[in-house]
Amino acid sequence: MTIVGIRGFRDILPGDVERWQFIENTTRKILEDFGFKEIKIPVLEKTELFARSIGEDTDIVEKEMYSFLDRKGESLTLRPEATASVLRAYIEHNLYKEEPIKKLYSIGPMFRYERPQKGRYRQFYQINAEVLGVEDPKIDVELMVMLLHLLKRLGVRRTDLSVNSLGCSRCRPQFRDSLRSFFETRLDILCPDCKRRLKTNPLRIMDCKMETCTKVASDAPSILDFLCSECLTHFDAVEEMLRTFEIPYVVNPHMVRGLDYYTRTAFEISSSELGAQNAIAGGGRYDNLLKELGGPDIPGIGFAIGIERLALLLEEREGLFRFPKVFVAALGSEAQNDAFRLTTALRLKGIWVEMDYGDKSLKSQMRRANKLKADFALIMGEQELKSGSATLRDMKTGHQEEIDLGKGMDELIEKIG
Ligand code: HAM
């Protein structure tokens, strides 16, 4: 019996992977232009890290983590997101002592045990960006501008930005109380999970995916009516700068995000072209998280983009593929040896060259040159071998000319451009 991959875990095959490479290369360039440095973090962490940061009552921690006991009985988890790991590394390596502001990005796989469907997988990839050490609302807007710029550069046409403020430890308790009173009077409509959440963390009801809960939540009080003056000033500044940059956005006072660590600004970008799983990116501030994880009292903000969803949006995009410059077609063992030497020499000069292995007919070799979409074919036969020459064929126009290989590869390199 053959062994197949795990449900929700995908192979990204050549033909698809070019889109991913384009996404990753463009991301690196733009993030680095905005001052970000890459950080590589492990895929496995202590379970406690995620339970403490993402929150015990979130869907991610309650239902979606890949957790297991290692051989020594310690509970470990495949990371469901990157923020917690980046902050753990930031604290562990005292990165805050190096510079007051750190901008860190990472690209890699995350794991969540969700029901797989188009755009939702159990192993999925995120581009993750975090800024530590800036309280100024300019950074909130800087991140949104950068994110939208990146999406535009990648060729994503339609995006919708939603923003909200989730308040802080001073004003959120009042909002939580008001939510609790609101849902208490509608207890019978809530799902069993939300009935429990009402006691532990009523904000989580706002993020429940059950249709009945979503419907009740749409009439819930707005957090914006509860913001303290500092949170309000911060949010006003964010809105004002978004307008200055002429960035279209909507304020969604019911957006709480699926992770518990957020304070103040939260934002999401979705695309109507994506169907049910329409969130491309999400993020926000987490001004208390570093302290809560045992680190210094330093504010933070970040976002993550789902690469699979980006790749879906770029499906039609052309011009992402590279093709060989030359296909060397050789006839007879002597010519094949010469061709192999020439192919290798050209490759060592950084030119993409292909040739066949084994003794193949010219027709079969030219078929392969066509299939690989090589720009040129270089035909080396017994006859050419004697005169030290080869025939160069432009595969698009069909134009052929003799190349003298006796004096080296210069003429050939010049002709193929
Ligand atoms: P998140 O909203 O949970 O945020 O995930 C961010 C993005 O990851 C989503 O908008 C979506 O594009 C993608 N994504 C999430 N789950 C899946 C899945 N099962 N399959 C495919 N794509 C998925 C976070 O993870 C936060 N750590 C973001 C952040 C960084 N906040 C502050 N810093």
Coordinates of N, CA, C and O in Angstrom, one line a residue, residues 76-236:
L76 N 4.9 19.6 24.5 CA 5.5 20.5 23.4 C 4.4 20.7 22.4 O 3.5 19.9 22.2
T77 N 4.5 21.8 21.6 CA 3.4 22.2 20.6 C 4.1 22.7 19.3 O 5.0 23.5 19.4
L78 N 3.6 22.2 18.2 CA 4.0 22.7 16.9 C 3.4 24.1 16.8 O 2.2 24.3 17.0
R79 N 4.2 25.1 16.6 CA 3.7 26.5 16.7 C 2.5 26.8 15.8 O 2.4 26.5 14.6
P80 N 1.4 27.3 16.5 CA 0.2 27.7 15.7 C 0.3 29.1 15.1 O -0.5 29.5 14.3
E81 N 1.3 29.9 15.6 CA 1.6 31.2 15.1 C 3.0 31.6 15.5 O 3.6 30.8 16.3
A82 N 3.5 32.7 15.1 CA 4.9 33.0 15.3 C 5.2 34.1 16.4 O 6.3 34.1 16.9
T83 N 4.2 34.9 16.7 CA 4.4 36.0 17.6 C 5.0 35.5 18.9 O 6.0 36.1 19.4
A84 N 4.4 34.5 19.5 CA 4.8 34.1 20.8 C 6.3 33.6 20.8 O 7.1 33.9 21.7
S85 N 6.7 32.9 19.7 CA 8.1 32.4 19.6 C 9.0 33.6 19.4 O 10.1 33.6 20.0
V86 N 8.6 34.6 18.6 CA 9.5 35.7 18.4 C 9.8 36.4 19.7 O 10.9 36.8 20.0
L87 N 8.7 36.6 20.5 CA 8.8 37.3 21.8 C 9.7 36.5 22.8 O 10.5 37.0 23.5
R88 N 9.5 35.2 22.7 CA 10.3 34.3 23.6 C 11.8 34.5 23.3 O 12.6 34.6 24.1
A89 N 12.1 34.5 22.0 CA 13.5 34.6 21.5 C 14.0 36.0 21.9 O 15.1 36.2 22.3
Y90 N 13.2 37.0 21.8 CA 13.5 38.4 22.1 C 13.9 38.5 23.5 O 14.9 39.2 23.9
I91 N 13.1 37.9 24.4 CA 13.4 37.9 25.8 C 14.6 37.1 26.2 O 15.6 37.5 26.8
E92 N 14.6 35.9 25.6 CA 15.7 34.9 25.9 C 17.1 35.4 25.5 O 18.1 35.2 26.2
H93 N 17.2 36.2 24.4 CA 18.5 36.6 23.9 C 18.7 38.1 24.3 O 19.6 38.8 23.7
N94 N 17.9 38.7 25.2 CA 18.0 40.1 25.6 C 18.1 41.0 24.4 O 18.9 42.0 24.4
L95 N 17.3 40.8 23.4 CA 17.5 41.7 22.2 C 17.2 43.1 22.5 O 17.6 44.0 21.8
Y96 N 16.4 43.4 23.5 CA 16.0 44.8 23.8 C 17.2 45.6 24.3 O 17.2 46.8 24.4
K97 N 18.3 44.8 24.7 CA 19.5 45.5 25.2 C 20.3 46.1 24.1 O 21.1 47.0 24.2
E98 N 20.1 45.5 22.9 CA 20.9 45.9 21.7 C 20.5 47.2 21.1 O 21.2 48.1 20.8
E99 N 19.1 47.3 21.0 CA 18.6 48.5 20.3 C 17.2 48.8 21.0 O 16.5 47.8 21.3
P100 N 16.8 50.1 21.1 CA 15.5 50.3 21.7 C 14.3 49.8 20.8 O 13.3 49.5 21.3
I101 N 14.6 49.8 19.5 CA 13.5 49.3 18.5 C 14.0 48.1 17.8 O 15.1 48.2 17.2
K102 N 13.2 47.1 17.7 CA 13.6 45.9 16.9 C 12.4 45.6 16.0 O 11.3 45.6 16.4
K103 N 12.8 45.5 14.7 CA 11.8 45.1 13.7 C 12.2 43.7 13.2 O 13.3 43.5 12.6
L104 N 11.4 42.7 13.4 CA 11.8 41.3 13.1 C 10.8 40.7 12.2 O 9.6 40.8 12.4
Y105 N 11.2 39.9 11.2 CA 10.3 39.2 10.4 C 10.7 37.7 10.3 O 11.9 37.4 10.4
S106 N 9.7 36.9 10.0 CA 10.0 35.5 9.7 C 9.0 34.9 8.8 O 7.9 35.4 8.7
I107 N 9.4 33.9 8.1 CA 8.6 33.2 7.1 C 8.7 31.7 7.4 O 9.8 31.2 7.5
G108 N 7.5 31.1 7.5 CA 7.6 29.7 7.8 C 6.3 29.0 8.1 O 5.2 29.7 8.1
P109 N 6.3 27.7 8.3 CA 5.0 27.0 8.5 C 4.5 27.1 9.9 O 5.2 27.2 10.9
M110 N 3.2 27.1 10.0 CA 2.4 27.1 11.3 C 1.5 25.9 11.2 O 1.2 25.4 10.2
F111 N 1.0 25.5 12.4 CA 0.2 24.3 12.4 C -1.1 24.5 13.3 O -1.0 24.9 14.4
R112 N -2.2 24.3 12.7 CA -3.5 24.4 13.4 C -4.4 23.3 13.0 O -4.6 23.1 11.8
Y113 N -4.9 22.6 14.0 CA -5.8 21.5 13.6 C -7.2 22.0 13.3 O -8.1 22.0 14.2
E114 N -7.4 22.6 12.1 CA -8.7 23.1 11.7 C -9.3 22.2 10.7 O -8.6 21.3 10.1
R115 N -10.5 22.4 10.3 CA -11.1 21.6 9.2 C -10.6 22.1 7.9 O -10.9 23.3 7.5
P116 N -9.9 21.3 7.2 CA -9.3 21.8 5.9 C -10.3 22.1 4.9 O -11.3 21.4 4.7
Q117 N -10.1 23.2 4.2 CA -10.9 23.6 3.0 C -10.0 24.5 2.2 O -8.9 24.8 2.5
K118 N -10.6 25.0 1.1 CA -9.8 25.9 0.2 C -9.3 27.1 1.0 O -10.1 27.8 1.7
G119 N -8.0 27.3 1.1 CA -7.5 28.5 1.8 C -7.3 28.2 3.3 O -6.9 29.1 4.0
R120 N -7.7 27.0 3.8 CA -7.5 26.7 5.2 C -6.9 25.3 5.3 O -7.4 24.3 4.9
Y121 N -5.7 25.2 5.9 CA -4.9 24.0 5.9 C -4.4 23.8 7.4 O -4.5 24.7 8.2
R122 N -3.9 22.6 7.6 CA -3.4 22.3 9.0 C -2.0 22.7 9.1 O -1.5 23.0 10.2
Q123 N -1.2 22.6 8.0 CA 0.1 23.2 8.0 C -0.1 24.3 6.9 O -0.4 24.1 5.8
F124 N 0.2 25.5 7.4 CA 0.1 26.7 6.4 C 1.3 27.6 6.7 O 1.9 27.5 7.8
Y125 N 1.6 28.5 5.8 CA 2.7 29.3 5.9 C 2.4 30.8 6.2 O 1.4 31.3 5.6
Q126 N 3.1 31.4 7.0 CA 2.9 32.8 7.3 C 4.1 33.6 7.1 O 5.2 33.2 7.3
I127 N 3.9 34.9 6.6 CA 4.9 35.9 6.7 C 4.6 36.7 8.0 O 3.4 37.1 8.1
N128 N 5.5 36.8 8.9 CA 5.2 37.3 10.2 C 6.1 38.5 10.5 O 7.3 38.4 10.3
A129 N 5.6 39.7 10.8 CA 6.4 40.8 11.1 C 6.0 41.4 12.5 O 4.9 41.5 12.9
E130 N 7.1 41.7 13.3 CA 6.8 42.3 14.6 C 7.7 43.5 14.9 O 8.9 43.4 14.4
V131 N 7.2 44.5 15.5 CA 8.0 45.6 15.9 C 7.9 45.8 17.4 O 6.8 45.9 18.0
L132 N 9.1 45.8 18.1 CA 9.1 45.8 19.5 C 9.7 47.1 19.9 O 10.8 47.5 19.4
G133 N 9.1 47.8 20.9 CA 9.7 49.1 21.4 C 9.1 50.4 20.9 O 9.7 51.4 21.2
V134 N 8.0 50.4 20.2 CA 7.4 51.6 19.8 C 6.0 51.8 20.2 O 5.1 51.0 19.9
E135 N 5.8 52.9 21.0 CA 4.4 53.1 21.4 C 3.7 54.1 20.5 O 2.4 54.0 20.4
D136 N 4.4 54.9 19.8 CA 3.9 55.9 18.9 C 2.9 55.3 17.8 O 3.3 54.3 17.2
P137 N 1.7 55.8 17.7 CA 0.8 55.3 16.7 C 1.3 55.3 15.3 O 0.7 54.6 14.4
K138 N 2.3 56.1 15.0 CA 2.9 56.1 13.6 C 3.3 54.7 13.2 O 3.1 54.3 12.0
I139 N 3.8 53.9 14.1 CA 4.2 52.5 13.7 C 3.0 51.7 13.3 O 3.1 50.8 12.5
D140 N 1.9 51.9 14.0 CA 0.6 51.1 13.6 C 0.3 51.4 12.1 O 0.1 50.4 11.4
V141 N 0.4 52.7 11.8 CA 0.1 53.0 10.4 C 1.2 52.6 9.4 O 0.9 52.1 8.3
E142 N 2.4 52.7 9.9 CA 3.6 52.3 9.1 C 3.4 50.8 8.7 O 3.6 50.4 7.5
L143 N 3.0 50.0 9.6 CA 2.8 48.6 9.3 C 1.7 48.3 8.3 O 1.8 47.5 7.4
M144 N 0.6 49.1 8.5 CA -0.5 48.9 7.6 C -0.1 49.4 6.2 O -0.4 48.7 5.2
V145 N 0.6 50.5 6.1 CA 1.1 51.0 4.8 C 2.0 50.0 4.1 O 1.8 49.7 3.0
M146 N 2.9 49.4 4.9 CA 3.8 48.5 4.4 C 3.1 47.2 3.9 O 3.4 46.7 2.8
L147 N 2.2 46.8 4.7 CA 1.4 45.6 4.3 C 0.6 45.8 3.0 O 0.7 44.9 2.1
L148 N 0.0 46.9 2.9 CA -0.8 47.2 1.7 C 0.1 47.4 0.5 O -0.2 46.9 -0.6
H149 N 1.2 48.0 0.7 CA 2.2 48.2 -0.4 C 2.7 46.8 -0.9 O 2.8 46.6 -2.1
L150 N 3.0 45.9 0.1 CA 3.5 44.6 -0.3 C 2.4 43.9 -1.1 O 2.7 43.3 -2.2
L151 N 1.2 43.9 -0.7 CA 0.1 43.2 -1.4 C 0.0 43.8 -2.8 O -0.2 43.1 -3.8
K152 N 0.1 45.1 -2.9 CA 0.0 45.8 -4.2 C 1.1 45.3 -5.1 O 0.9 45.0 -6.3
R153 N 2.3 45.3 -4.6 CA 3.5 44.9 -5.4 C 3.4 43.5 -5.8 O 3.9 43.1 -6.8
L154 N 2.7 42.6 -5.0 CA 2.6 41.2 -5.4 C 1.5 41.1 -6.4 O 1.4 40.0 -7.1
G155 N 0.7 42.1 -6.6 CA -0.3 42.1 -7.7 C -1.7 41.7 -7.1 O -2.6 41.4 -7.9
V156 N -1.9 41.8 -5.8 CA -3.2 41.6 -5.2 C -4.1 42.8 -5.5 O -3.7 43.9 -5.1
R157 N -5.2 42.6 -6.2 CA -5.9 43.8 -6.7 C -6.8 44.4 -5.6 O -6.7 45.5 -5.2
R158 N -7.8 43.6 -5.1 CA -8.8 44.2 -4.2 C -8.5 43.8 -2.8 O -8.5 42.6 -2.5
T159 N -8.3 44.7 -1.9 CA -8.2 44.4 -0.5 C -9.0 45.3 0.3 O -9.3 46.4 0.0
D160 N -9.5 44.8 1.4 CA -10.3 45.6 2.4 C -9.7 45.6 3.7 O -9.3 44.5 4.3
L161 N -9.4 46.8 4.2 CA -8.8 46.9 5.5 C -9.8 47.3 6.6 O -10.6 48.2 6.4
S162 N -9.8 46.5 7.7 CA -10.7 46.8 8.8 C -9.8 47.1 10.0 O -8.8 46.4 10.2
V163 N -10.2 48.1 10.8 CA -9.4 48.4 12.0 C -10.3 48.5 13.2 O -11.5 48.8 13.1
N164 N -9.8 48.4 14.4 CA -10.5 48.5 15.6 C -9.5 48.8 16.7 O -8.3 48.7 16.5
S165 N -10.0 49.2 17.9 CA -9.2 49.4 19.0 C -9.7 48.4 20.1 O -10.9 48.4 20.3
L166 N -8.8 47.7 20.7 CA -9.3 46.7 21.7 C -9.0 47.2 23.1 O -9.1 46.5 24.1
G167 N -8.7 48.5 23.2 CA -8.5 49.1 24.6 C -7.3 48.6 25.3 O -6.4 47.9 24.7
C168 N -7.2 48.9 26.6 CA -6.0 48.4 27.4 C -6.5 47.9 28.7 O -7.7 47.7 28.9
S169 N -5.6 47.5 29.5 CA -6.0 46.9 30.8 C -6.8 47.8 31.7 O -7.4 47.3 32.6
R170 N -6.7 49.1 31.4 CA -7.5 50.0 32.2 C -9.0 50.1 31.7 O -9.9 50.1 32.5
C171 N -9.2 50.2 30.4 CA -10.6 50.4 29.9 C -11.3 49.1 29.5 O -12.5 49.0 29.5
R172 N -10.5 48.0 29.2 CA -11.2 46.8 28.7 C -12.1 46.1 29.8 O -13.1 45.6 29.4
P173 N -11.7 46.1 31.1 CA -12.6 45.5 32.1 C -14.0 46.0 32.1 O -14.9 45.2 32.2
Q174 N -14.2 47.3 31.9 CA -15.5 47.9 31.8 C -16.3 47.3 30.6 O -17.5 47.0 30.7
F175 N -15.6 47.2 29.5 CA -16.2 46.7 28.3 C -16.6 45.2 28.5 O -17.7 44.8 28.2
R176 N -15.7 44.5 29.2 CA -15.9 43.1 29.4 C -17.2 42.9 30.3 O -18.0 42.1 30.0
D177 N -17.3 43.8 31.3 CA -18.5 43.7 32.2 C -19.7 43.9 31.4 O -20.8 43.3 31.5
S178 N -19.7 44.9 30.5 CA -20.8 45.3 29.7 C -21.2 44.2 28.8 O -22.4 43.8 28.6
L179 N -20.2 43.5 28.2 CA -20.4 42.3 27.3 C -21.1 41.2 28.1 O -22.0 40.6 27.6
R180 N -20.6 41.0 29.3 CA -21.1 39.9 30.1 C -22.6 40.2 30.4 O -23.4 39.3 30.2
S181 N -22.9 41.4 30.8 CA -24.3 41.7 31.0 C -25.2 41.5 29.8 O -26.3 40.9 29.8
F182 N -24.6 41.9 28.6 CA -25.4 41.8 27.4 C -25.7 40.3 27.1 O -26.8 39.9 26.8
F183 N -24.6 39.5 27.2 CA -24.8 38.1 26.8 C -25.6 37.3 27.9 O -26.2 36.3 27.5
E184 N -25.5 37.7 29.1 CA -26.2 37.0 30.2 C -27.7 37.0 29.9 O -28.4 36.0 30.2
T185 N -28.2 38.1 29.3 CA -29.6 38.1 29.0 C -30.0 37.3 27.7 O -31.1 37.2 27.3
R186 N -28.9 36.8 27.0 CA -29.2 36.0 25.8 C -28.5 34.6 25.9 O -28.2 34.0 24.9
L187 N -28.4 34.2 27.1 CA -27.7 33.0 27.4 C -28.2 31.7 26.7 O -27.4 30.9 26.2
D188 N -29.5 31.6 26.6 CA -30.0 30.4 25.9 C -29.7 30.3 24.5 O -29.7 29.2 23.9
I189 N -29.3 31.4 23.8 CA -29.0 31.3 22.4 C -27.5 30.9 22.2 O -27.2 30.4 21.1
L190 N -26.7 31.1 23.2 CA -25.3 30.9 23.0 C -24.9 29.4 22.9 O -25.6 28.6 23.5
C191 N -23.9 29.1 22.1 CA -23.4 27.7 22.0 C -22.8 27.3 23.4 O -22.4 28.2 24.2
P192 N -22.6 26.0 23.6 CA -22.1 25.5 24.9 C -20.7 26.2 25.2 O -20.4 26.6 26.4
D193 N -19.8 26.3 24.2 CA -18.5 26.9 24.4 C -18.6 28.3 24.9 O -18.0 28.8 25.8
C194 N -19.6 29.1 24.2 CA -19.7 30.5 24.6 C -20.4 30.7 26.0 O -20.1 31.6 26.7
K195 N -21.2 29.7 26.4 CA -21.8 29.8 27.7 C -20.6 29.7 28.7 O -20.6 30.5 29.7
R196 N -19.7 28.9 28.5 CA -18.5 28.8 29.4 C -17.7 30.1 29.2 O -17.2 30.6 30.2
R197 N -17.5 30.5 28.0 CA -16.6 31.7 27.8 C -17.2 33.0 28.5 O -16.5 33.9 28.8
L198 N -18.5 32.9 28.6 CA -19.2 34.1 29.3 C -18.6 34.3 30.7 O -18.4 35.4 31.1
K199 N -18.2 33.2 31.3 CA -17.6 33.3 32.7 C -16.1 33.6 32.6 O -15.6 34.5 33.3
T200 N -15.5 32.9 31.7 CA -14.0 33.0 31.6 C -13.5 34.2 30.8 O -12.6 35.0 31.3
N201 N -14.1 34.5 29.7 CA -13.6 35.5 28.8 C -14.6 35.9 27.7 O -14.6 35.5 26.6
P202 N -15.6 36.8 28.1 CA -16.7 37.1 27.2 C -16.3 37.7 25.9 O -17.0 37.6 24.9
L203 N -15.1 38.3 25.8 CA -14.7 38.9 24.5 C -14.6 37.8 23.4 O -14.8 38.0 22.3
R204 N -14.3 36.6 23.9 CA -14.1 35.5 22.9 C -15.4 35.1 22.2 O -15.4 34.6 21.1
I205 N -16.5 35.4 22.8 CA -17.8 35.2 22.2 C -17.9 35.9 20.9 O -18.5 35.5 19.9
M206 N -17.3 37.1 20.9 CA -17.3 37.9 19.7 C -16.6 37.3 18.5 O -16.8 37.7 17.3
D207 N -15.8 36.3 18.8 CA -15.0 35.6 17.7 C -15.5 34.2 17.4 O -14.9 33.5 16.6
C208 N -16.7 33.9 18.1 CA -17.2 32.5 17.8 C -17.7 32.4 16.4 O -18.3 33.3 15.8
K209 N -17.5 31.2 15.8 CA -17.9 31.0 14.4 C -19.3 30.5 14.2 O -19.8 30.3 13.1
M210 N -19.9 30.1 15.4 CA -21.3 29.5 15.3 C -22.2 30.6 14.8 O -22.2 31.7 15.4
E211 N -23.1 30.2 13.9 CA -24.0 31.2 13.3 C -24.9 31.9 14.3 O -25.0 33.2 14.3
T212 N -25.4 31.2 15.3 CA -26.3 31.8 16.3 C -25.5 32.8 17.2 O -26.0 33.9 17.4
C213 N -24.3 32.4 17.5 CA -23.5 33.3 18.4 C -23.1 34.6 17.6 O -23.1 35.7 18.1
T214 N -22.7 34.4 16.3 CA -22.4 35.5 15.4 C -23.5 36.5 15.4 O -23.3 37.7 15.4
K215 N -24.7 36.0 15.3 CA -25.9 36.8 15.1 C -26.1 37.7 16.4 O -26.3 38.9 16.3
V216 N -26.0 37.0 17.5 CA -26.2 37.8 18.8 C -25.1 38.8 18.9 O -25.4 39.9 19.3
A217 N -23.9 38.4 18.6 CA -22.7 39.2 18.8 C -22.8 40.5 18.0 O -22.3 41.6 18.3
S218 N -23.5 40.4 16.9 CA -23.6 41.6 16.0 C -24.4 42.8 16.7 O -24.2 43.9 16.3
D219 N -25.2 42.5 17.7 CA -25.8 43.6 18.4 C -25.1 43.9 19.7 O -25.7 44.7 20.5
A220 N -24.0 43.3 20.0 CA -23.3 43.6 21.2 C -22.8 45.0 21.3 O -22.6 45.7 20.3
P221 N -22.5 45.5 22.6 CA -22.0 46.8 22.7 C -20.6 47.0 22.0 O -19.9 46.0 21.7
S222 N -20.3 48.3 21.6 CA -19.1 48.5 20.9 C -18.0 48.9 21.9 O -18.2 49.7 22.8
I223 N -16.8 48.3 21.7 CA -15.7 48.6 22.6 C -15.3 50.1 22.5 O -14.8 50.7 23.4
L224 N -15.5 50.7 21.3 CA -15.1 52.1 21.1 C -15.8 53.0 22.1 O -15.3 54.1 22.4
D225 N -17.0 52.6 22.6 CA -17.7 53.4 23.6 C -17.0 53.3 25.0 O -17.4 54.0 25.9
F226 N -16.1 52.4 25.1 CA -15.5 52.2 26.5 C -14.0 52.6 26.5 O -13.4 52.5 27.6
L227 N -13.4 53.1 25.4 CA -12.0 53.4 25.4 C -11.7 54.5 26.4 O -12.4 55.5 26.5
C228 N -10.5 54.3 27.1 CA -10.1 55.4 28.0 C -9.5 56.5 27.1 O -9.3 56.3 25.9
S229 N -9.2 57.7 27.7 CA -8.8 58.8 26.9 C -7.5 58.5 26.1 O -7.3 58.9 25.0
E230 N -6.5 57.8 26.8 CA -5.3 57.4 26.1 C -5.5 56.5 24.9 O -4.9 56.8 23.8
C231 N -6.4 55.5 25.1 CA -6.6 54.6 24.0 C -7.4 55.3 22.8 O -7.1 55.1 21.7
L232 N -8.3 56.2 23.2 CA -9.0 57.0 22.2 C -8.1 57.9 21.4 O -8.2 58.0 20.2
T233 N -7.2 58.6 22.2 CA -6.2 59.5 21.5 C -5.4 58.7 20.5 O -5.1 59.1 19.4
H234 N -4.9 57.5 20.9 CA -4.1 56.6 20.1 C -4.9 56.2 18.8 O -4.4 56.3 17.7
F235 N -6.1 55.8 19.0 CA -7.0 55.3 17.9 C -7.3 56.5 16.9 O -7.2 56.3 15.7
D236 N -7.6 57.7 17.5 CA -7.8 58.8 16.7 C -6.6 59.2 15.8 O -6.7 59.5 14.6

